[in-house]
N, CA, C and O atoms as a DFTB+ gen file, in Angstrom:
484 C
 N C O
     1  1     -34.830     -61.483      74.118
     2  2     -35.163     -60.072      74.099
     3  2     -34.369     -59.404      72.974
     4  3     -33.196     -59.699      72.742
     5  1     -35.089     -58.453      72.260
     6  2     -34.414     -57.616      71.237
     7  2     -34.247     -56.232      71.676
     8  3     -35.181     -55.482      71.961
     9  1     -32.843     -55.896      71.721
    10  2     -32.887     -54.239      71.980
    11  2     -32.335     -53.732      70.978
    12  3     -31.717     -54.403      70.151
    13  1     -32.513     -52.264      70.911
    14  2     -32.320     -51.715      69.754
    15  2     -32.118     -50.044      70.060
    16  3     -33.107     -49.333      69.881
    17  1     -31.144     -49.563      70.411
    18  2     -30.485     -48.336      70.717
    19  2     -30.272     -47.386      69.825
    20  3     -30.052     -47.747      68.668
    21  1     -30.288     -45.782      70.185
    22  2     -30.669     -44.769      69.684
    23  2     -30.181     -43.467      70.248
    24  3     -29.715     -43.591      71.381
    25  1     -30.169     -42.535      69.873
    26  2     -29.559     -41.467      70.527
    27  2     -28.599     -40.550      70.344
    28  3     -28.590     -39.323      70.448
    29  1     -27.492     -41.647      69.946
    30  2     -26.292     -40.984      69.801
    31  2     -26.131     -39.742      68.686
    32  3     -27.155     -39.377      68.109
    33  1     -24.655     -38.987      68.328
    34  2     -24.717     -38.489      67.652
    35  2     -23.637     -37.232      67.788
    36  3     -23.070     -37.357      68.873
    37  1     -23.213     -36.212      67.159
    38  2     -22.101     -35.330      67.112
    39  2     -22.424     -34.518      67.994
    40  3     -23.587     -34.142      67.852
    41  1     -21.701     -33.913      69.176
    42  2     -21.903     -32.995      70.407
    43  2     -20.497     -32.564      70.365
    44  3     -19.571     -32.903      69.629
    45  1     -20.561     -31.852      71.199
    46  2     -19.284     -30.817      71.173
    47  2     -18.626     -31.112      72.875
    48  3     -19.448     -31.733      73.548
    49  1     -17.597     -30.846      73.476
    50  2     -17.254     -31.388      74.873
    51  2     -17.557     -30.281      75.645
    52  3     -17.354     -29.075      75.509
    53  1     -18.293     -31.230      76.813
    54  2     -18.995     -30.336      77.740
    55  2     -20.631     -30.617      77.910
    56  3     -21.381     -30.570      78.885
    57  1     -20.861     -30.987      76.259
    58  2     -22.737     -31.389      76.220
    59  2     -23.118     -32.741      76.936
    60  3     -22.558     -33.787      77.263
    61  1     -24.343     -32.177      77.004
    62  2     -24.735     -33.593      77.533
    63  2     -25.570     -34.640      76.560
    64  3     -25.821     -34.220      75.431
    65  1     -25.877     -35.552      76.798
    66  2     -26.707     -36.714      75.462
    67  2     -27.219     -37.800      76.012
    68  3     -26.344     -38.433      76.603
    69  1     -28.590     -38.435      76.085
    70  2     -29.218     -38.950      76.041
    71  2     -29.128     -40.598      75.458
    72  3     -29.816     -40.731      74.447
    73  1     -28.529     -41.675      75.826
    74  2     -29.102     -42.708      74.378
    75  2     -29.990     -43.235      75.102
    76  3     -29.943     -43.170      76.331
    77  1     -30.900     -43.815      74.468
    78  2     -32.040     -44.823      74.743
    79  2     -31.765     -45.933      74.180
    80  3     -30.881     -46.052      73.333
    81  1     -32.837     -47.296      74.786
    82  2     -32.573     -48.739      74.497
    83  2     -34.250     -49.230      74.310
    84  3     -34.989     -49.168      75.293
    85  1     -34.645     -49.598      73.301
    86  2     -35.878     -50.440      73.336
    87  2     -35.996     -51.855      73.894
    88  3     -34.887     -52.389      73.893
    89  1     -36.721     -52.451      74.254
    90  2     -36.403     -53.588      74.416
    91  2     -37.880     -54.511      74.194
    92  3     -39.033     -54.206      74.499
    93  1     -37.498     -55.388      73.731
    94  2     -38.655     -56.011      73.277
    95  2     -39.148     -57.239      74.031
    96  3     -38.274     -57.888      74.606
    97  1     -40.314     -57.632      74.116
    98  2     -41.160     -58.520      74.716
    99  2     -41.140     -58.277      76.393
   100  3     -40.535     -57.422      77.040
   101  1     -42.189     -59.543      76.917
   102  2     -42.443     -59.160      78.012
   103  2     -42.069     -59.500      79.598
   104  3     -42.679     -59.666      80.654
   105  1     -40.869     -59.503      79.184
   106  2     -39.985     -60.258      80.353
   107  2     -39.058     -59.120      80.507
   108  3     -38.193     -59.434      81.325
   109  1     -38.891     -57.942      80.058
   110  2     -37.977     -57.157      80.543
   111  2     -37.576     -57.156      82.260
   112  3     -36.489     -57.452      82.758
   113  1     -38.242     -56.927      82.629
   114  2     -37.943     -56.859      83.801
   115  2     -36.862     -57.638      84.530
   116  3     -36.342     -57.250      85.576
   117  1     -36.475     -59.106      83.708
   118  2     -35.972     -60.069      84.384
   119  2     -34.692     -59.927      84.125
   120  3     -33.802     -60.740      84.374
   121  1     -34.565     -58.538      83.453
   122  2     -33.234     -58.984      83.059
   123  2     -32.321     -57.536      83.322
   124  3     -32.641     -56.358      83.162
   125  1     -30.859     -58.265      83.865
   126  2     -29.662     -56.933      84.211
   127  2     -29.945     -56.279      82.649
   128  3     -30.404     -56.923      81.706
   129  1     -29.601     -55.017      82.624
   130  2     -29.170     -54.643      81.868
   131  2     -27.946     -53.332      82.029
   132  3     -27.889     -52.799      83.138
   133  1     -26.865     -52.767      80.788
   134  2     -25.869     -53.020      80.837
   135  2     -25.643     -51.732      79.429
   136  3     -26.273     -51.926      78.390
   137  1     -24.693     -50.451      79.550
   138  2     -24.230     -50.053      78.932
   139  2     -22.712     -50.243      78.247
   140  3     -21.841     -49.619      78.852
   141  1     -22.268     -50.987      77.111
   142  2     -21.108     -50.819      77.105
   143  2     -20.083     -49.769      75.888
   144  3     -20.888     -49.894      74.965
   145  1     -19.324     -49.173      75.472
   146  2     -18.553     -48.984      74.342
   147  2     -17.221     -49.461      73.999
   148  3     -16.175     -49.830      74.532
   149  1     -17.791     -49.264      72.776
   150  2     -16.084     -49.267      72.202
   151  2     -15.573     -48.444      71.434
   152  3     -16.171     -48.223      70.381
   153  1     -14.476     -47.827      71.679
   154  2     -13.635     -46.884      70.694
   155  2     -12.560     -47.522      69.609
   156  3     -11.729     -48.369      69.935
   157  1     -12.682     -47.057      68.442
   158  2     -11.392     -47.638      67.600
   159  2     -10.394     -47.783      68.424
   160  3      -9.798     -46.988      69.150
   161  1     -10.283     -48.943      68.214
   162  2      -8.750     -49.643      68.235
   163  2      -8.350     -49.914      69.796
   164  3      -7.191     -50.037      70.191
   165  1      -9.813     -50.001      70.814
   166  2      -9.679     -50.045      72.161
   167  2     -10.784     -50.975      72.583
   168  3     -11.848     -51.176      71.997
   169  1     -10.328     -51.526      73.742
   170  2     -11.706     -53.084      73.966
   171  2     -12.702     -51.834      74.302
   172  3     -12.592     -50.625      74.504
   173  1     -13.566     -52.654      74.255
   174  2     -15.001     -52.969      74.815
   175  2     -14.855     -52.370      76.052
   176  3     -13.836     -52.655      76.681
   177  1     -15.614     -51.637      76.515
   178  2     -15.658     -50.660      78.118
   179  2     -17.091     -51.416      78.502
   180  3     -17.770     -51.595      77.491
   181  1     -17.681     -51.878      79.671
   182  2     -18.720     -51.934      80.341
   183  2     -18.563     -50.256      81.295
   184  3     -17.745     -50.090      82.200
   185  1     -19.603     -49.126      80.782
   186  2     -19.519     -48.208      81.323
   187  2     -20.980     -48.407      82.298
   188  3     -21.430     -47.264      82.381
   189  1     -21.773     -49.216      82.952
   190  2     -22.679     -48.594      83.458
   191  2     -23.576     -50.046      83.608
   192  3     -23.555     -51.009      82.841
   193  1     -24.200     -49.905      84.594
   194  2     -25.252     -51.439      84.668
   195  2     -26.241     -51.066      85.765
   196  3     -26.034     -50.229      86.643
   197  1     -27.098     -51.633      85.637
   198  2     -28.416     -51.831      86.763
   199  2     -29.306     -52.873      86.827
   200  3     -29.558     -53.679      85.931
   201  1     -29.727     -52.823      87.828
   202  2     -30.219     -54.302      88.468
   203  2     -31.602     -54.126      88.086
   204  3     -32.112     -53.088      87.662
   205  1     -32.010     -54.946      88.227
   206  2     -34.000     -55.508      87.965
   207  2     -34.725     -54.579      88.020
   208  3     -35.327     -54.390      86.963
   209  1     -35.011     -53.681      89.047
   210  2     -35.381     -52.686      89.819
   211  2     -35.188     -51.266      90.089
   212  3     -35.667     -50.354      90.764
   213  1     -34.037     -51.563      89.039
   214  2     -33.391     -49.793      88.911
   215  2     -32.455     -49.284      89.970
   216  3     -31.727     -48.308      89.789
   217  1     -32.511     -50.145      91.346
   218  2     -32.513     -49.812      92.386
   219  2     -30.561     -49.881      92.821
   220  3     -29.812     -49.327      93.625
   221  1     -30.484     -50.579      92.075
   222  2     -28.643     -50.216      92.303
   223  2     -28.078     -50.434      91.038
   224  3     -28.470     -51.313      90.270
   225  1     -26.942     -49.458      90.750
   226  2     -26.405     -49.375      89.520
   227  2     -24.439     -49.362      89.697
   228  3     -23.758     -49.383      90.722
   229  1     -24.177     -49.336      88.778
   230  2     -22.686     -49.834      88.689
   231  2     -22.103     -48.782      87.384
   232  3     -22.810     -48.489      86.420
   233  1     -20.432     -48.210      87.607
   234  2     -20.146     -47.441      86.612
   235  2     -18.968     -47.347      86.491
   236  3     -18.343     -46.987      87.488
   237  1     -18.366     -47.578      85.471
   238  2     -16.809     -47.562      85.324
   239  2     -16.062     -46.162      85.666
   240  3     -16.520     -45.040      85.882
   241  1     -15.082     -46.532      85.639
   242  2     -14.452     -45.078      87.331
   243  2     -14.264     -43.562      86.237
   244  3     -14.452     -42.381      86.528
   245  1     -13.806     -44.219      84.872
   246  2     -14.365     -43.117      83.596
   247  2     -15.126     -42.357      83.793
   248  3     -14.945     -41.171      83.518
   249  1     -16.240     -42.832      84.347
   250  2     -17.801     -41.729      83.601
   251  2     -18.514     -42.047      85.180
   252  3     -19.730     -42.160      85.330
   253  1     -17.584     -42.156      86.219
   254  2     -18.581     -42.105      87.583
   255  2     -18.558     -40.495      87.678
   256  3     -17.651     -39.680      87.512
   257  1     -20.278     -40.332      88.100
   258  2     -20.195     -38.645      88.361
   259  2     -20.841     -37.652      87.272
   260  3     -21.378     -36.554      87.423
   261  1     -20.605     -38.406      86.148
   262  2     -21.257     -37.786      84.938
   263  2     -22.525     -38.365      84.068
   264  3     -23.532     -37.780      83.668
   265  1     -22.166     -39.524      83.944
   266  2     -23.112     -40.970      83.158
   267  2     -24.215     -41.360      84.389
   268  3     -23.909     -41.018      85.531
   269  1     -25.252     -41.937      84.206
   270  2     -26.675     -42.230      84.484
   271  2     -27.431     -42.885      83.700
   272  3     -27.859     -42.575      82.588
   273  1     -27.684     -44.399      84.716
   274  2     -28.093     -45.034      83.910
   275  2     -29.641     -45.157      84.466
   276  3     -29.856     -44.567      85.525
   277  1     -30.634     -45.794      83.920
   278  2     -31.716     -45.709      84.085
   279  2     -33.069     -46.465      83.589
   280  3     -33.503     -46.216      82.465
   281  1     -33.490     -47.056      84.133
   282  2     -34.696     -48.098      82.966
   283  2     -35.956     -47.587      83.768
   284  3     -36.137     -46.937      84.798
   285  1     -36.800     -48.236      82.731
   286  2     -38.235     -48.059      82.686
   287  2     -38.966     -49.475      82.242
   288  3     -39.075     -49.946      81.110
   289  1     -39.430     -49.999      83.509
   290  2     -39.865     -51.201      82.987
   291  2     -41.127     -51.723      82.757
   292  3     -41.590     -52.864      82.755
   293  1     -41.679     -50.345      82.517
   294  2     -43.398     -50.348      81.890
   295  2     -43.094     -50.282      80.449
   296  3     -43.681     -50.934      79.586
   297  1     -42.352     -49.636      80.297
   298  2     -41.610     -48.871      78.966
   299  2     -40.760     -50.027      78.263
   300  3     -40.532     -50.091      77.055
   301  1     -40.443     -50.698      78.989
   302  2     -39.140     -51.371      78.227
   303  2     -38.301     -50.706      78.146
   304  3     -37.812     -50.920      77.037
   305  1     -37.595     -49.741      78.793
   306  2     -36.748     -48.795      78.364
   307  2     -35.119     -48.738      78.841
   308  3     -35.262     -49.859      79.328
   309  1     -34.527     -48.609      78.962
   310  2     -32.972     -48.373      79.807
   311  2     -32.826     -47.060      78.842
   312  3     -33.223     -46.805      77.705
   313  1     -31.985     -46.262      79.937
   314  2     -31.574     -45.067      78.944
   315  2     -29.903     -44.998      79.670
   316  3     -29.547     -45.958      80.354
   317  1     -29.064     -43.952      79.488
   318  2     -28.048     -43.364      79.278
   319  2     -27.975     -42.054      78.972
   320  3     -27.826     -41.538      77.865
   321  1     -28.128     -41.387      80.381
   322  2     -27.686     -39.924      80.910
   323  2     -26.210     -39.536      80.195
   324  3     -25.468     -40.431      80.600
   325  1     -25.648     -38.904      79.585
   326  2     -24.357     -38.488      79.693
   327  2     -24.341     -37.090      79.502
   328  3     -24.870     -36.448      78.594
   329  1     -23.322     -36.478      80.969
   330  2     -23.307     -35.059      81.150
   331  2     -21.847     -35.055      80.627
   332  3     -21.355     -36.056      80.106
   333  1     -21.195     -33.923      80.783
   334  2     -19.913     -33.419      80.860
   335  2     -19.127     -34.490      80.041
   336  3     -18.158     -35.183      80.350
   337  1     -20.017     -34.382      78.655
   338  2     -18.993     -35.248      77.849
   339  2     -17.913     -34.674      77.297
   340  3     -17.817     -33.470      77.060
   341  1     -16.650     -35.936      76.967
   342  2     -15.575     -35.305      76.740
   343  2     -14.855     -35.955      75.435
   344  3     -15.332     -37.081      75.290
   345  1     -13.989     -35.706      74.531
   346  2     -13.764     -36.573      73.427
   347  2     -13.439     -37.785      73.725
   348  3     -13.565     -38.642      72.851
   349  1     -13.105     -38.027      74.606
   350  2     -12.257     -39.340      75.147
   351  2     -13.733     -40.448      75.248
   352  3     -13.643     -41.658      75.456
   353  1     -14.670     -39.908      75.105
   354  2     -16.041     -40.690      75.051
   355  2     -16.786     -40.850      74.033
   356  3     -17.949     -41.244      73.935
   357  1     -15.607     -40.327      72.851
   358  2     -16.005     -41.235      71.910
   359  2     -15.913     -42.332      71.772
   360  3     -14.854     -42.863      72.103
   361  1     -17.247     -43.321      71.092
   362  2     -17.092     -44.259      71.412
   363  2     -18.418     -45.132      70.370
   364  3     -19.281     -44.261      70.477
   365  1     -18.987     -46.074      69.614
   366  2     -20.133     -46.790      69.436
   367  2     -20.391     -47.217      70.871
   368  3     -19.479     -47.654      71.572
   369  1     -21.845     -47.064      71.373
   370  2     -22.571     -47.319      72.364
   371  2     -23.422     -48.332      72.240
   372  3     -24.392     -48.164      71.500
   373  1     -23.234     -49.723      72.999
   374  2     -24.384     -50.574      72.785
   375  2     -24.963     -50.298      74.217
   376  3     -24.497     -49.496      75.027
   377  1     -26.228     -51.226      74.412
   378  2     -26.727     -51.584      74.996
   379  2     -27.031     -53.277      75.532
   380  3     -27.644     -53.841      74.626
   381  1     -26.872     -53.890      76.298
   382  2     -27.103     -55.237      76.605
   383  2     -27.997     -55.632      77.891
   384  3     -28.539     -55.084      78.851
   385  1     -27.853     -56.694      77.425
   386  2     -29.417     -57.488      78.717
   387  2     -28.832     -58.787      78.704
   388  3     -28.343     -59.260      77.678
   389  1     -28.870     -59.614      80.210
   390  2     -28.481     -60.619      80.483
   391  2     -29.070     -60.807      81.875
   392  3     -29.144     -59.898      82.702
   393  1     -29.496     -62.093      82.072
   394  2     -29.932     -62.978      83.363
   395  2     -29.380     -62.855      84.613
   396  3     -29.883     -63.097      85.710
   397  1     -28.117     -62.388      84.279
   398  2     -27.083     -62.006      85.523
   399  2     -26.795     -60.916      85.235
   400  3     -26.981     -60.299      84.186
   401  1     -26.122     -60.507      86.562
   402  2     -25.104     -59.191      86.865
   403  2     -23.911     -58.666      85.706
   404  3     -22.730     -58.997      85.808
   405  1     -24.304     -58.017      84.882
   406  2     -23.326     -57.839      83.873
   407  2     -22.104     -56.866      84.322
   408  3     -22.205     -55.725      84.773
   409  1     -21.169     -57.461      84.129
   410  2     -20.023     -56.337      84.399
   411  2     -18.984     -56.469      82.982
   412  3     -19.181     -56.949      81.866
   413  1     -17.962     -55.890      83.532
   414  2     -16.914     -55.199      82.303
   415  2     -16.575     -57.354      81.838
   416  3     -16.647     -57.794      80.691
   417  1     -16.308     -58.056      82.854
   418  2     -16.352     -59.252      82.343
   419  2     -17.148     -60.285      81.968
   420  3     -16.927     -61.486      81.813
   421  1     -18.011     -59.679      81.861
   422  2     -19.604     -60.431      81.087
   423  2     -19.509     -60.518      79.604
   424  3     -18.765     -59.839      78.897
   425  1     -20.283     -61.362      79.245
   426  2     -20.495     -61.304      77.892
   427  2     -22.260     -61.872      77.900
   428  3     -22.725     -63.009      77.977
   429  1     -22.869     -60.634      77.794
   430  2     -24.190     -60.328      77.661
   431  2     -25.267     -61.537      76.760
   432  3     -25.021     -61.191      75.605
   433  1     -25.867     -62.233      76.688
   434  2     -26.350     -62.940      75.808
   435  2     -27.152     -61.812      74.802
   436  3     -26.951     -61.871      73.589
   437  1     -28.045     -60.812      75.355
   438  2     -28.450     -60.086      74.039
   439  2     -27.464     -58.488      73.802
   440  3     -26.755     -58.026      74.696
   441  1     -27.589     -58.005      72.770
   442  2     -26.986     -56.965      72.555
   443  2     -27.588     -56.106      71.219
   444  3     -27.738     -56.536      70.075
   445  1     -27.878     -54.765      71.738
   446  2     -28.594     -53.978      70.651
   447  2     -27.404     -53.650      69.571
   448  3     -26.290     -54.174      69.572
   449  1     -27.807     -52.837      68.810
   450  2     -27.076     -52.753      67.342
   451  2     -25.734     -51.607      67.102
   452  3     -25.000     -51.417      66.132
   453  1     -25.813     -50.953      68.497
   454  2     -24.653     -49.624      68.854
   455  2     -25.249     -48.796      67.969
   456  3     -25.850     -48.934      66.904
   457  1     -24.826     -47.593      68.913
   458  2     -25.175     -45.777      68.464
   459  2     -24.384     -45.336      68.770
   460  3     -24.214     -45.235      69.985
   461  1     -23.032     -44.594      67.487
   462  2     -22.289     -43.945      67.444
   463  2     -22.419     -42.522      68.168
   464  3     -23.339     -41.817      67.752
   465  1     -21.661     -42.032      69.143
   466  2     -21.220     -40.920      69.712
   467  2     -19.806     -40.346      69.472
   468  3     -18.685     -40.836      69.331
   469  1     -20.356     -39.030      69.485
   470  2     -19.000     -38.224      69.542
   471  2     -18.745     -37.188      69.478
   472  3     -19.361     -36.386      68.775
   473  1     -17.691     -36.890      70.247
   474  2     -17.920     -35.610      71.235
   475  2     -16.545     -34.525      70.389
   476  3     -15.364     -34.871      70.340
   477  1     -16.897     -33.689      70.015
   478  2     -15.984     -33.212      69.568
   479  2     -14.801     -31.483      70.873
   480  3     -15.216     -30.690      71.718
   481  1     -13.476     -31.719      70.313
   482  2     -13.027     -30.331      71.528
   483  2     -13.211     -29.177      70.874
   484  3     -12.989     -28.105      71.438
């Protein structure tokens, strides 16, 4: 599967932002998929994941309450709700897809190309 993420971009703290994830061919469905970032000079965050079905999702204790994750699997789609953003969320935003349950200790077999965010105070 090829994904390929979008969205991001300069907001001010407090806004909210949108990224989206394409995903290509026709097996989406089969697969977890998985928000993660990274900020200069800080690992890799798994902020956000959901199962096959949309139907249960997962979120790092960061962005529980604010972040929303979400797919569309007519669409091919996963998106990324973010409300009450704050600078501390700056961050490049990928997107990933994997066969299993992706968490903060996964390492995703596919991964879209990251969409820079950032939130200015």
């Amino acid at each position: 599967v090829q994904l390929q993420a979008s969205g991001g971009g300069l907001v001010q703290a407090g806004d909210s932002l949108r990224l989206s994830c394409a995903a290509s061919g026709r097996s989406f469905a089969r697969y977890f998929m998985g928000w993660f970032r990274q900020a200069p000079g800080k690992e890799r965050e798994n902020v956000a994941t959901i199962n096959l079905s949309g139907s249960v999702t997962n979120y790092a204790g960061s962005v529980k309450g604010r972040f929303v994750i979400s797919r569309d699997n007519v669409k091919n789609m996963v998106y990324l709700q973010m409300n009450s953003l704050k600078p501390e969320d700056t961050a490049v935003y990928y997107c990933a897809a994997d066969l299993n349950w992706i968490s903060s200790a996964s390492h995703p077999s596919y991964w879209g190309q990251g969409t820079l965010v950032t939130v200015s105070s």
